[in-house]
Amino acid sequence: MLAVAAGLIAAGCDREARRYKDLPASANRETGVRVTEFQPGASQQQAPVSSPYQGNAWGIGEGKRLYSAFNCAPCHGVNGGGAIGPPLIDDKWIYGGQPDQIYATISQGRPDGMPSFGGHVPTQQIWQLVAYVQAMSGQVEASIATSRSDDQMAALPESRQSRQKPVQTGHR
Amino acid sequence: MPHLQSILHPAGIQAQRISELWWTMFWICTAVWFAVAIAASIAIVRGRRAAAADTSQSTITRNVAIAGGVSLVALFALLFQSVVIGRALDTLRSPDALRIQVTGNQWWWDVQYDHPVPSLRVTTANEIHIPTGRPVVFNLLSTDVIHSLWIPNLQGKIDLIPGRLNELWLQADTAGVYRGQCAEYCGLQHARMALVVVAEPPEQFERWLTANRAPAPPPVSPEQQRGRDIVERGPCAMCHNITGTLAGGRTAPDLTHIATRSTIAAGSVPNLRGYLAGWIADPQSMKPGNRMPPQGLRAEELQAVLAYLETLK
């Protein structure tokens, strides 16, 4: 009886423990990607993270190849015009048009249909897709963006897209 | 000697004709070379003495006419033989030919054996099995740039052109393993875009085809099981297909029966565990520029994947 009581008391001790220093102080700084600019207090600006392939024609070309290889087209449209998924050639971004936000969208997925590709698609290829997605709305230099495809295209190639100014719209 | 690739060792009727044409050209050209060399030697030996002698205009005219006539006859003989053999190469048409679809990709070959029942279609890569003594026709397609299929022991080369269907007819009469390669410059790794053609007796070919219709065998040991989990949940499944698993990508070589193939990376290296490990760990060192990204697998994950891939017979 006494042993059982002692055991119960001992088990309760951890419940009451106050763990002030479980994580290093540096872990208290938020470094994750921000999906929205709507924040308490003054808005925190993040240093923009750009895709390593932002200025690289090969990387954007690879992104274009992967866009069809990984079946982005059935939802976002062959030329990015949108279908059951949102279009990618306009200025509207539900979850933000910054490179790290696009990366997070591809890697983690988004509610209402966007699958998470993290772990399935290697990091390098996600960044190539990010660079291509940016090229679709004219976010990269025309001299670097992919030009016309070999097959018939209903839309202008990425290198001739007019430069859209990204607007974050939030979820519909 | 690993898989012989040579037009001088024909294994089928077309290659036989091509090699006949080659040997005829070789002997005629050899004869012409010796005739020219001998005439030049005589002229050098006679030297100034001949130059001083007064050769009549009619002798010169006669000699030039003879040389010109012999050249014309030889050239027309070669042209005639070339046209005759070119036509003969195109005569192999048969309704019961085996039809195989070969699609060129940067830088590997996709090979499909059609069947009215879709689940009985066989897809493989970089290795074509054909029966001996039966006409075979390749449907040649390309997904990206112009490639060219050349199996020197069996037939001449024909281009694979995007948006166009070309046909290559051939028949292997001698069983054997022959090397083929891309014969049209197609980019960075054109040189490492080879394939293996296995010509085998019809009953052996049918056994191979039946075995390849089966889905991938289920893994047995816990390590193989873990290997399949990594293939299905990791990046492999995005591009590679393994029938019978969740891996259903269609943009890279089909791996359903990878363990039965003799090479990996389109005939670049033998399909041995060490090469396969090196390939998965760092494909860009073995074949820089190819479409396979580095995977970043940990050592024990890599070993599990290898253990699983070795069961895909």
Short mmCIF file of C-alpha atoms in Angstrom, two decimals:
data_model
loop_
_atom_site.label_atom_id
_atom_site.label_comp_id
_atom_site.label_asym_id
_atom_site.label_seq_id
_atom_site.Cartn_x
_atom_site.Cartn_y
_atom_site.Cartn_z
CA MET A 1 0.00 0.00 0.00
CA LEU A 2 2.77 2.35 1.02
CA ALA A 3 4.83 1.36 -2.06
CA VAL A 4 1.90 2.05 -4.36
CA ALA A 5 1.37 5.48 -2.77
CA ALA A 6 5.08 6.27 -3.10
CA GLY A 7 4.98 5.22 -6.74
CA LEU A 8 1.98 7.45 -7.46
CA ILE A 9 3.63 10.42 -5.73
CA ALA A 10 6.88 9.86 -7.64
CA ALA A 11 4.99 9.67 -10.94
CA GLY A 12 3.28 12.96 -10.16
CA CYS A 13 6.58 14.77 -9.61
CA ASP A 14 7.44 15.08 -13.32
CA ARG A 15 4.02 16.50 -14.01
CA GLU A 16 4.82 19.39 -11.73
CA ALA A 17 8.34 20.00 -13.05
CA ARG A 18 8.81 23.51 -14.43
CA ARG A 19 11.14 23.24 -17.39
CA TYR A 20 12.39 26.75 -18.04
CA LYS A 21 15.35 25.85 -20.22
CA ASP A 22 14.40 22.89 -22.37
CA LEU A 23 15.35 24.63 -25.59
CA PRO A 24 18.35 26.83 -26.35
CA ALA A 25 17.62 30.55 -26.34
CA SER A 26 18.17 30.77 -30.09
CA ALA A 27 15.23 28.42 -30.70
CA ASN A 28 12.88 31.20 -29.58
CA ARG A 29 13.44 33.17 -32.77
CA GLU A 30 10.85 32.41 -35.42
CA THR A 31 12.54 31.57 -38.69
CA GLY A 32 9.75 29.79 -40.54
CA VAL A 33 8.24 31.01 -43.78
CA ARG A 34 5.44 33.52 -43.30
CA VAL A 35 2.36 32.83 -45.31
CA THR A 36 0.66 36.13 -44.43
CA GLU A 37 1.67 39.73 -43.79
CA PHE A 38 -1.13 40.10 -41.26
CA GLN A 39 0.77 40.19 -37.97
CA PRO A 40 0.39 41.57 -34.43
CA GLY A 41 2.42 44.71 -33.77
CA ALA A 42 4.79 46.06 -36.35
CA SER A 43 5.18 43.76 -39.34
CA GLN A 44 8.30 41.61 -39.26
CA GLN A 45 10.10 41.63 -42.56
CA GLN A 46 12.02 38.54 -43.52
CA ALA A 47 15.20 38.67 -45.48
CA PRO A 48 14.07 37.42 -48.89
CA VAL A 49 15.35 33.94 -49.75
CA SER A 50 15.70 33.44 -53.48
CA SER A 51 15.91 30.19 -55.38
CA PRO A 52 19.50 29.26 -56.24
CA TYR A 53 18.20 28.89 -59.81
CA GLN A 54 16.58 32.34 -59.98
CA GLY A 55 19.14 33.67 -62.46
CA ASN A 56 19.95 30.35 -64.07
CA ALA A 57 18.43 29.43 -67.42
CA TRP A 58 19.24 25.73 -67.06
CA GLY A 59 17.55 25.51 -63.66
CA ILE A 60 14.41 27.21 -65.00
CA GLY A 61 14.40 24.85 -67.99
CA GLU A 62 14.69 21.87 -65.67
CA GLY A 63 11.81 23.33 -63.65
CA LYS A 64 9.71 23.46 -66.81
CA ARG A 65 10.50 19.82 -67.57
CA LEU A 66 9.66 18.78 -64.00
CA TYR A 67 6.42 20.80 -64.11
CA SER A 68 5.06 18.30 -66.63
CA ALA A 69 6.99 15.28 -65.30
CA PHE A 70 5.50 15.68 -61.82
CA ASN A 71 1.96 16.34 -63.10
CA CYS A 72 1.63 19.99 -62.09
CA ALA A 73 -0.22 20.67 -65.36
CA PRO A 74 -3.49 18.76 -64.68
CA CYS A 75 -4.32 21.17 -61.82
CA HIS A 76 -2.45 24.37 -62.72
CA GLY A 77 -2.81 24.17 -66.50
CA VAL A 78 -0.29 23.19 -69.17
CA ASN A 79 0.84 26.79 -69.51
CA GLY A 80 -0.01 27.75 -65.95
CA GLY A 81 -3.42 29.14 -66.83
CA GLY A 82 -5.08 27.24 -64.01
CA ALA A 83 -7.72 24.53 -63.93
CA ILE A 84 -8.92 22.97 -60.67
CA GLY A 85 -5.83 24.58 -59.15
CA PRO A 86 -5.13 28.33 -59.18
CA PRO A 87 -3.45 29.88 -62.22
CA LEU A 88 0.27 30.64 -61.96
CA ILE A 89 0.63 33.27 -64.68
CA ASP A 90 -1.33 36.04 -62.94
CA ASP A 91 -0.37 38.40 -60.12
CA LYS A 92 -2.47 36.74 -57.40
CA TRP A 93 -0.77 34.53 -54.81
CA ILE A 94 -2.92 32.90 -52.15
CA TYR A 95 0.03 31.96 -49.96
CA GLY A 96 2.60 34.47 -51.17
CA GLY A 97 4.80 34.76 -54.22
CA GLN A 98 8.18 35.03 -52.51
CA PRO A 99 10.54 32.16 -53.43
CA ASP A 100 10.58 30.68 -49.92
CA GLN A 101 6.79 30.87 -49.77
CA ILE A 102 6.50 29.05 -53.10
CA TYR A 103 9.03 26.51 -51.80
CA ALA A 104 6.91 25.97 -48.69
CA THR A 105 3.78 25.59 -50.83
CA ILE A 106 5.36 22.87 -52.97
CA SER A 107 7.18 21.19 -50.12
CA GLN A 108 4.42 21.22 -47.47
CA GLY A 109 1.32 21.46 -49.61
CA ARG A 110 -1.66 23.74 -48.97
CA PRO A 111 -5.24 23.11 -47.84
CA ASP A 112 -7.91 22.25 -50.41
CA GLY A 113 -5.86 20.20 -52.81
CA MET A 114 -2.19 21.08 -53.09
CA PRO A 115 -0.30 17.89 -52.18
CA SER A 116 2.94 18.10 -50.21
CA PHE A 117 5.90 17.06 -52.31
CA GLY A 118 8.58 17.37 -49.61
CA GLY A 119 10.53 14.11 -49.28
CA HIS A 120 9.20 12.94 -52.64
CA VAL A 121 10.90 15.62 -54.72
CA PRO A 122 14.52 16.40 -53.77
CA THR A 123 15.26 19.92 -52.50
CA GLN A 124 17.26 20.78 -55.62
CA GLN A 125 14.32 19.99 -57.89
CA ILE A 126 11.84 21.92 -55.71
CA TRP A 127 14.05 25.02 -56.08
CA GLN A 128 14.11 24.46 -59.86
CA LEU A 129 10.31 24.33 -59.82
CA VAL A 130 10.22 27.51 -57.72
CA ALA A 131 12.36 29.31 -60.30
CA TYR A 132 10.11 28.11 -63.12
CA VAL A 133 6.90 29.04 -61.29
CA GLN A 134 8.33 32.54 -60.84
CA ALA A 135 9.19 32.68 -64.52
CA MET A 136 5.58 31.89 -65.40
CA SER A 137 4.40 35.30 -64.22
CA GLY A 138 7.41 37.14 -65.57
CA GLN A 139 9.33 37.36 -62.28
CA VAL A 140 12.69 36.52 -63.85
CA GLU A 141 14.68 38.20 -66.61
CA ALA A 142 13.29 37.52 -70.09
CA SER A 143 16.77 36.53 -71.27
CA ILE A 144 16.87 33.74 -68.65
CA ALA A 145 13.27 32.50 -68.76
CA THR A 146 12.35 29.54 -70.94
CA SER A 147 11.32 30.35 -74.50
CA ARG A 148 8.76 28.58 -76.66
CA SER A 149 8.22 24.83 -76.40
CA ASP A 150 8.69 22.41 -79.26
CA ASP A 151 5.05 21.37 -79.14
CA GLN A 152 2.10 23.58 -79.91
CA MET A 153 1.47 26.21 -77.27
CA ALA A 154 -1.76 28.08 -76.72
CA ALA A 155 -0.06 30.70 -74.57
CA LEU A 156 2.96 32.96 -74.72
CA PRO A 157 6.25 31.40 -73.59
CA GLU A 158 7.57 32.41 -70.16
CA SER A 159 10.19 34.70 -71.67
CA ARG A 160 7.42 36.85 -73.18
CA GLN A 161 5.16 37.02 -70.14
CA SER A 162 4.63 40.54 -68.87
CA ARG A 163 6.05 41.08 -65.41
CA GLN A 164 3.26 40.75 -62.83
CA LYS A 165 3.56 42.41 -59.46
CA PRO A 166 2.77 39.67 -56.91
CA VAL A 167 -0.26 40.40 -54.73
CA GLN A 168 -0.95 38.17 -51.78
CA THR A 169 -4.67 37.49 -51.68
CA GLY A 170 -5.10 34.92 -48.92
CA HIS A 171 -7.47 32.02 -49.27
CA ARG A 172 -10.62 32.54 -51.31
CA MET B 1 34.63 -9.69 -74.71
CA PRO B 2 31.54 -7.81 -73.53
CA HIS B 3 28.77 -7.43 -76.05
CA LEU B 4 30.29 -7.24 -79.51
CA GLN B 5 29.40 -4.19 -81.59
CA SER B 6 30.69 -4.59 -85.14
CA ILE B 7 29.36 -4.39 -88.70
CA LEU B 8 31.99 -7.00 -89.63
CA HIS B 9 30.23 -9.67 -87.56
CA PRO B 10 26.72 -9.69 -89.06
CA ALA B 11 24.08 -11.65 -87.15
CA GLY B 12 21.18 -11.14 -89.54
CA ILE B 13 20.38 -10.93 -93.24
CA GLN B 14 20.41 -7.11 -93.43
CA ALA B 15 23.70 -6.77 -91.62
CA GLN B 16 25.03 -9.53 -93.90
CA ARG B 17 24.14 -7.47 -96.98
CA ILE B 18 25.62 -4.31 -95.49
CA SER B 19 28.85 -6.11 -94.73
CA GLU B 20 28.96 -7.52 -98.30
CA LEU B 21 28.66 -3.98 -99.64
CA TRP B 22 31.36 -2.86 -97.23
CA TRP B 23 33.78 -5.61 -98.29
CA THR B 24 33.15 -4.94 -102.02
CA MET B 25 33.90 -1.26 -101.48
CA PHE B 26 36.95 -2.19 -99.42
CA TRP B 27 38.46 -4.44 -102.12
CA ILE B 28 37.68 -2.08 -105.01
CA CYS B 29 39.13 0.87 -103.10
CA THR B 30 42.16 -1.22 -102.16
CA ALA B 31 42.70 -2.12 -105.83
CA VAL B 32 42.35 1.55 -106.85
CA TRP B 33 44.79 2.60 -104.15
CA PHE B 34 47.39 0.06 -105.26
CA ALA B 35 46.94 1.02 -108.95
CA VAL B 36 47.45 4.71 -108.12
CA ALA B 37 50.40 3.92 -105.84
CA ILE B 38 52.09 1.77 -108.51
CA ALA B 39 51.53 4.38 -111.26
CA ALA B 40 52.93 7.09 -109.00
CA SER B 41 55.98 4.92 -108.16
CA ILE B 42 56.69 4.29 -111.87
CA ALA B 43 56.43 8.01 -112.59
CA ILE B 44 58.88 8.81 -109.74
CA VAL B 45 61.38 6.17 -110.94
CA ARG B 46 61.25 7.33 -114.54
CA GLY B 47 61.60 10.91 -113.35
CA ARG B 48 63.35 13.44 -115.55
CA ARG B 49 64.16 10.85 -118.18
CA ALA B 50 60.50 10.54 -119.06
CA ALA B 51 59.93 14.28 -118.86
CA ALA B 52 62.73 14.81 -121.39
CA ALA B 53 61.30 12.17 -123.74
CA ASP B 54 58.71 13.47 -126.13
CA THR B 55 55.45 11.58 -125.30
CA SER B 56 52.97 11.85 -128.11
CA GLN B 57 49.61 13.54 -127.49
CA SER B 58 47.72 10.42 -128.61
CA THR B 59 49.42 8.25 -125.92
CA ILE B 60 48.42 10.72 -123.20
CA THR B 61 44.83 10.84 -124.49
CA ARG B 62 44.64 7.04 -124.61
CA ASN B 63 46.01 6.59 -121.05
CA VAL B 64 43.67 9.21 -119.55
CA ALA B 65 40.70 7.66 -121.38
CA ILE B 66 41.55 4.18 -120.01
CA ALA B 67 41.97 5.50 -116.42
CA GLY B 68 38.74 7.52 -116.67
CA GLY B 69 36.83 4.56 -118.11
CA VAL B 70 38.01 2.18 -115.38
CA SER B 71 37.05 4.75 -112.67
CA LEU B 72 33.59 5.22 -114.17
CA VAL B 73 32.96 1.48 -114.41
CA ALA B 74 34.09 0.95 -110.81
CA LEU B 75 31.98 3.85 -109.51
CA PHE B 76 28.87 2.72 -111.40
CA ALA B 77 29.39 -0.86 -110.20
CA LEU B 78 29.49 0.40 -106.59
CA LEU B 79 26.49 2.66 -107.14
CA PHE B 80 24.54 -0.23 -108.64
CA GLN B 81 25.38 -2.54 -105.76
CA SER B 82 24.58 0.16 -103.23
CA VAL B 83 21.12 0.76 -104.75
CA VAL B 84 20.38 -2.96 -105.02
CA ILE B 85 21.36 -3.57 -101.38
CA GLY B 86 19.54 -0.45 -100.22
CA ARG B 87 16.35 -1.81 -101.80
CA ALA B 88 16.97 -5.31 -100.45
CA LEU B 89 17.27 -3.91 -96.90
CA ASP B 90 13.74 -2.62 -97.23
CA THR B 91 12.13 -5.88 -98.42
CA LEU B 92 11.75 -7.50 -95.01
CA ARG B 93 8.02 -7.00 -94.47
CA SER B 94 5.90 -9.54 -92.69
CA PRO B 95 2.43 -9.40 -91.11
CA ASP B 96 3.52 -11.64 -88.21
CA ALA B 97 6.49 -9.47 -87.32
CA LEU B 98 7.11 -8.72 -83.66
CA ARG B 99 6.44 -5.03 -83.05
CA ILE B 100 8.44 -3.26 -80.34
CA GLN B 101 8.13 0.41 -79.44
CA VAL B 102 11.45 2.09 -78.75
CA THR B 103 11.37 5.65 -77.43
CA GLY B 104 14.54 7.72 -77.23
CA ASN B 105 15.05 9.93 -74.19
CA GLN B 106 18.00 11.98 -73.01
CA TRP B 107 19.86 9.62 -72.42
CA TRP B 108 18.22 6.24 -72.29
CA TRP B 109 15.92 3.95 -74.30
CA ASP B 110 12.36 3.10 -73.30
CA VAL B 111 11.28 -0.28 -74.70
CA GLN B 112 7.66 -1.50 -74.82
CA TYR B 113 6.14 -4.77 -76.01
CA ASP B 114 2.52 -4.09 -76.80
CA HIS B 115 -0.36 -6.43 -75.96
CA PRO B 116 -4.13 -6.05 -76.48
CA VAL B 117 -4.56 -6.53 -72.72
CA PRO B 118 -2.91 -3.48 -71.16
CA SER B 119 -1.80 -5.32 -68.03
CA LEU B 120 0.19 -7.74 -70.19
CA ARG B 121 2.26 -5.03 -71.85
CA VAL B 122 5.94 -5.28 -71.01
CA THR B 123 7.98 -2.17 -70.38
CA THR B 124 11.72 -2.28 -69.94
CA ALA B 125 14.67 -0.01 -70.66
CA ASN B 126 18.02 -0.08 -72.40
CA GLU B 127 17.72 -3.80 -73.15
CA ILE B 128 15.77 -5.29 -76.06
CA HIS B 129 15.06 -9.00 -76.25
CA ILE B 130 14.15 -10.35 -79.71
CA PRO B 131 13.50 -13.86 -81.03
CA THR B 132 15.80 -15.26 -83.71
CA GLY B 133 14.50 -16.18 -87.16
CA ARG B 134 11.51 -13.84 -87.00
CA PRO B 135 11.19 -10.33 -88.46
CA VAL B 136 11.13 -7.61 -85.84
CA VAL B 137 9.96 -4.05 -86.41
CA PHE B 138 10.86 -1.22 -84.08
CA ASN B 139 8.44 1.72 -83.81
CA LEU B 140 10.85 4.56 -83.23
CA LEU B 141 9.76 7.64 -81.28
CA SER B 142 11.49 10.38 -79.34
CA THR B 143 10.35 12.49 -76.40
CA ASP B 144 12.91 15.27 -76.67
CA VAL B 145 15.54 15.56 -79.43
CA ILE B 146 16.60 13.52 -82.46
CA HIS B 147 18.26 10.23 -81.56
CA SER B 148 19.30 7.38 -83.84
CA LEU B 149 19.11 3.64 -83.20
CA TRP B 150 22.06 1.65 -84.46
CA ILE B 151 22.71 -2.01 -83.76
CA PRO B 152 25.61 -2.64 -86.18
CA ASN B 153 25.47 -6.44 -85.95
CA LEU B 154 21.85 -6.46 -87.13
CA GLN B 155 20.95 -3.49 -89.35
CA GLY B 156 21.76 0.05 -90.41
CA LYS B 157 20.71 3.09 -88.39
CA ILE B 158 17.44 5.01 -88.41
CA ASP B 159 16.67 8.27 -86.61
CA LEU B 160 14.15 8.70 -83.79
CA ILE B 161 12.49 12.04 -84.48
CA PRO B 162 10.15 13.90 -82.09
CA GLY B 163 6.59 13.94 -83.43
CA ARG B 164 7.26 11.37 -86.12
CA LEU B 165 7.03 7.58 -86.26
CA ASN B 166 9.92 5.79 -87.96
CA GLU B 167 10.27 2.06 -88.46
CA LEU B 168 13.34 -0.14 -88.37
CA TRP B 169 12.94 -3.68 -89.70
CA LEU B 170 15.46 -6.35 -88.88
CA GLN B 171 15.86 -10.03 -88.27
CA ALA B 172 18.46 -11.75 -86.14
CA ASP B 173 19.50 -15.13 -87.46
CA THR B 174 22.27 -15.85 -84.97
CA ALA B 175 21.51 -15.86 -81.26
CA GLY B 176 23.77 -13.59 -79.26
CA VAL B 177 24.11 -10.41 -77.25
CA TYR B 178 24.79 -7.32 -79.34
CA ARG B 179 25.55 -3.77 -78.33
CA GLY B 180 23.77 -0.86 -79.93
CA GLN B 181 24.11 2.85 -79.42
CA CYS B 182 22.66 6.24 -80.21
CA ALA B 183 24.17 7.33 -83.53
CA GLU B 184 22.94 10.93 -83.64
CA TYR B 185 24.49 13.50 -81.30
CA CYS B 186 21.77 14.19 -78.74
CA GLY B 187 23.38 16.19 -75.96
CA LEU B 188 25.78 15.93 -73.07
CA GLN B 189 25.63 12.17 -72.48
CA HIS B 190 25.17 11.03 -76.08
CA ALA B 191 28.26 8.83 -75.70
CA ARG B 192 26.70 6.96 -72.77
CA MET B 193 23.41 6.21 -74.49
CA ALA B 194 23.92 2.58 -75.39
CA LEU B 195 21.68 -0.45 -75.28
CA VAL B 196 21.94 -4.22 -75.29
CA VAL B 197 20.08 -6.39 -77.77
CA VAL B 198 19.61 -10.02 -76.73
CA ALA B 199 18.68 -12.27 -79.67
CA GLU B 200 17.54 -15.63 -78.37
CA PRO B 201 15.66 -18.70 -79.66
CA PRO B 202 11.86 -18.10 -79.84
CA GLU B 203 10.93 -20.37 -76.90
CA GLN B 204 13.55 -18.68 -74.69
CA PHE B 205 12.24 -15.27 -75.80
CA GLU B 206 8.66 -16.28 -74.92
CA ARG B 207 9.84 -17.35 -71.46
CA TRP B 208 11.52 -13.96 -70.99
CA LEU B 209 8.40 -12.13 -72.14
CA THR B 210 6.13 -14.13 -69.82
CA ALA B 211 8.45 -13.57 -66.86
CA ASN B 212 8.49 -9.82 -67.55
CA ARG B 213 4.69 -9.62 -67.63
CA ALA B 214 4.59 -10.46 -63.93
CA PRO B 215 4.53 -7.60 -61.42
CA ALA B 216 7.49 -7.10 -59.12
CA PRO B 217 7.85 -9.90 -56.55
CA PRO B 218 7.00 -8.85 -52.97
CA PRO B 219 9.96 -8.26 -50.65
CA VAL B 220 10.81 -11.09 -48.25
CA SER B 221 13.31 -9.94 -45.63
CA PRO B 222 12.71 -6.94 -43.33
CA GLU B 223 15.59 -5.11 -45.04
CA GLN B 224 14.01 -5.61 -48.48
CA GLN B 225 10.67 -4.50 -47.05
CA ARG B 226 12.32 -1.33 -45.77
CA GLY B 227 13.94 -0.83 -49.17
CA ARG B 228 10.56 -0.93 -50.87
CA ASP B 229 9.14 1.55 -48.34
CA ILE B 230 11.96 3.98 -49.14
CA VAL B 231 11.43 3.56 -52.88
CA GLU B 232 7.68 4.14 -52.55
CA ARG B 233 7.82 7.01 -50.04
CA GLY B 234 11.02 8.66 -51.19
CA PRO B 235 11.94 10.41 -54.41
CA CYS B 236 12.33 7.23 -56.56
CA ALA B 237 8.58 6.84 -57.10
CA MET B 238 8.27 10.32 -58.63
CA CYS B 239 10.01 9.18 -61.83
CA HIS B 240 10.41 5.37 -61.80
CA ASN B 241 7.75 2.72 -62.22
CA ILE B 242 7.79 -0.62 -60.42
CA THR B 243 4.64 -2.53 -61.40
CA GLY B 244 2.96 -4.01 -58.34
CA THR B 245 4.08 -1.22 -56.00
CA LEU B 246 3.07 2.38 -55.41
CA ALA B 247 6.00 3.58 -57.53
CA GLY B 248 4.34 4.69 -60.78
CA GLY B 249 6.48 7.40 -62.34
CA ARG B 250 6.78 7.33 -66.12
CA THR B 251 9.64 9.68 -66.86
CA ALA B 252 12.57 7.40 -66.01
CA PRO B 253 13.50 3.78 -66.83
CA ASP B 254 11.02 1.14 -65.63
CA LEU B 255 12.55 -0.81 -62.73
CA THR B 256 10.03 -3.68 -62.44
CA HIS B 257 12.65 -6.25 -63.49
CA ILE B 258 15.83 -4.20 -63.11
CA ALA B 259 17.75 -7.15 -61.59
CA THR B 260 17.46 -9.13 -64.84
CA ARG B 261 19.17 -6.44 -66.92
CA SER B 262 22.89 -6.61 -67.57
CA THR B 263 23.71 -2.90 -67.48
CA ILE B 264 22.55 0.29 -65.77
CA ALA B 265 22.61 3.93 -66.88
CA ALA B 266 21.93 2.98 -70.54
CA GLY B 267 24.78 0.55 -71.05
CA SER B 268 27.26 2.68 -69.11
CA VAL B 269 28.29 0.22 -66.41
CA PRO B 270 27.50 -3.40 -65.48
CA ASN B 271 24.46 -3.96 -63.26
CA LEU B 272 26.41 -4.96 -60.14
CA ARG B 273 25.64 -3.97 -56.56
CA GLY B 274 28.67 -1.69 -56.27
CA TYR B 275 27.90 0.23 -59.47
CA LEU B 276 24.22 0.46 -58.55
CA ALA B 277 25.13 1.83 -55.10
CA GLY B 278 27.44 4.41 -56.65
CA TRP B 279 24.78 5.36 -59.18
CA ILE B 280 22.03 5.90 -56.58
CA ALA B 281 24.36 7.70 -54.16
CA ASP B 282 25.76 10.12 -56.74
CA PRO B 283 24.42 9.75 -60.28
CA GLN B 284 25.93 13.05 -61.38
CA SER B 285 29.49 11.75 -60.91
CA MET B 286 28.99 8.63 -63.00
CA LYS B 287 27.08 10.31 -65.85
CA PRO B 288 27.20 14.10 -65.40
CA GLY B 289 24.12 15.91 -66.66
CA ASN B 290 21.75 12.95 -66.59
CA ARG B 291 18.22 13.55 -65.28
CA MET B 292 18.56 11.67 -61.99
CA PRO B 293 19.08 13.96 -58.99
CA PRO B 294 21.21 12.99 -55.97
CA GLN B 295 18.96 11.37 -53.36
CA GLY B 296 20.76 12.06 -50.09
CA LEU B 297 19.96 8.60 -48.73
CA ARG B 298 21.69 7.54 -45.51
CA ALA B 299 24.01 4.52 -45.75
CA GLU B 300 21.58 2.05 -44.19
CA GLU B 301 18.75 3.38 -46.38
CA LEU B 302 20.91 2.91 -49.48
CA GLN B 303 21.71 -0.67 -48.46
CA ALA B 304 18.01 -1.40 -47.94
CA VAL B 305 17.14 0.04 -51.38
CA LEU B 306 19.89 -2.07 -52.97
CA ALA B 307 18.65 -5.18 -51.15
CA TYR B 308 15.17 -4.52 -52.53
CA LEU B 309 16.27 -3.73 -56.09
CA GLU B 310 18.18 -7.02 -56.20
CA THR B 311 14.91 -8.90 -55.70
CA LEU B 312 13.35 -7.37 -58.84
CA LYS B 313 13.97 -10.36 -61.09
#
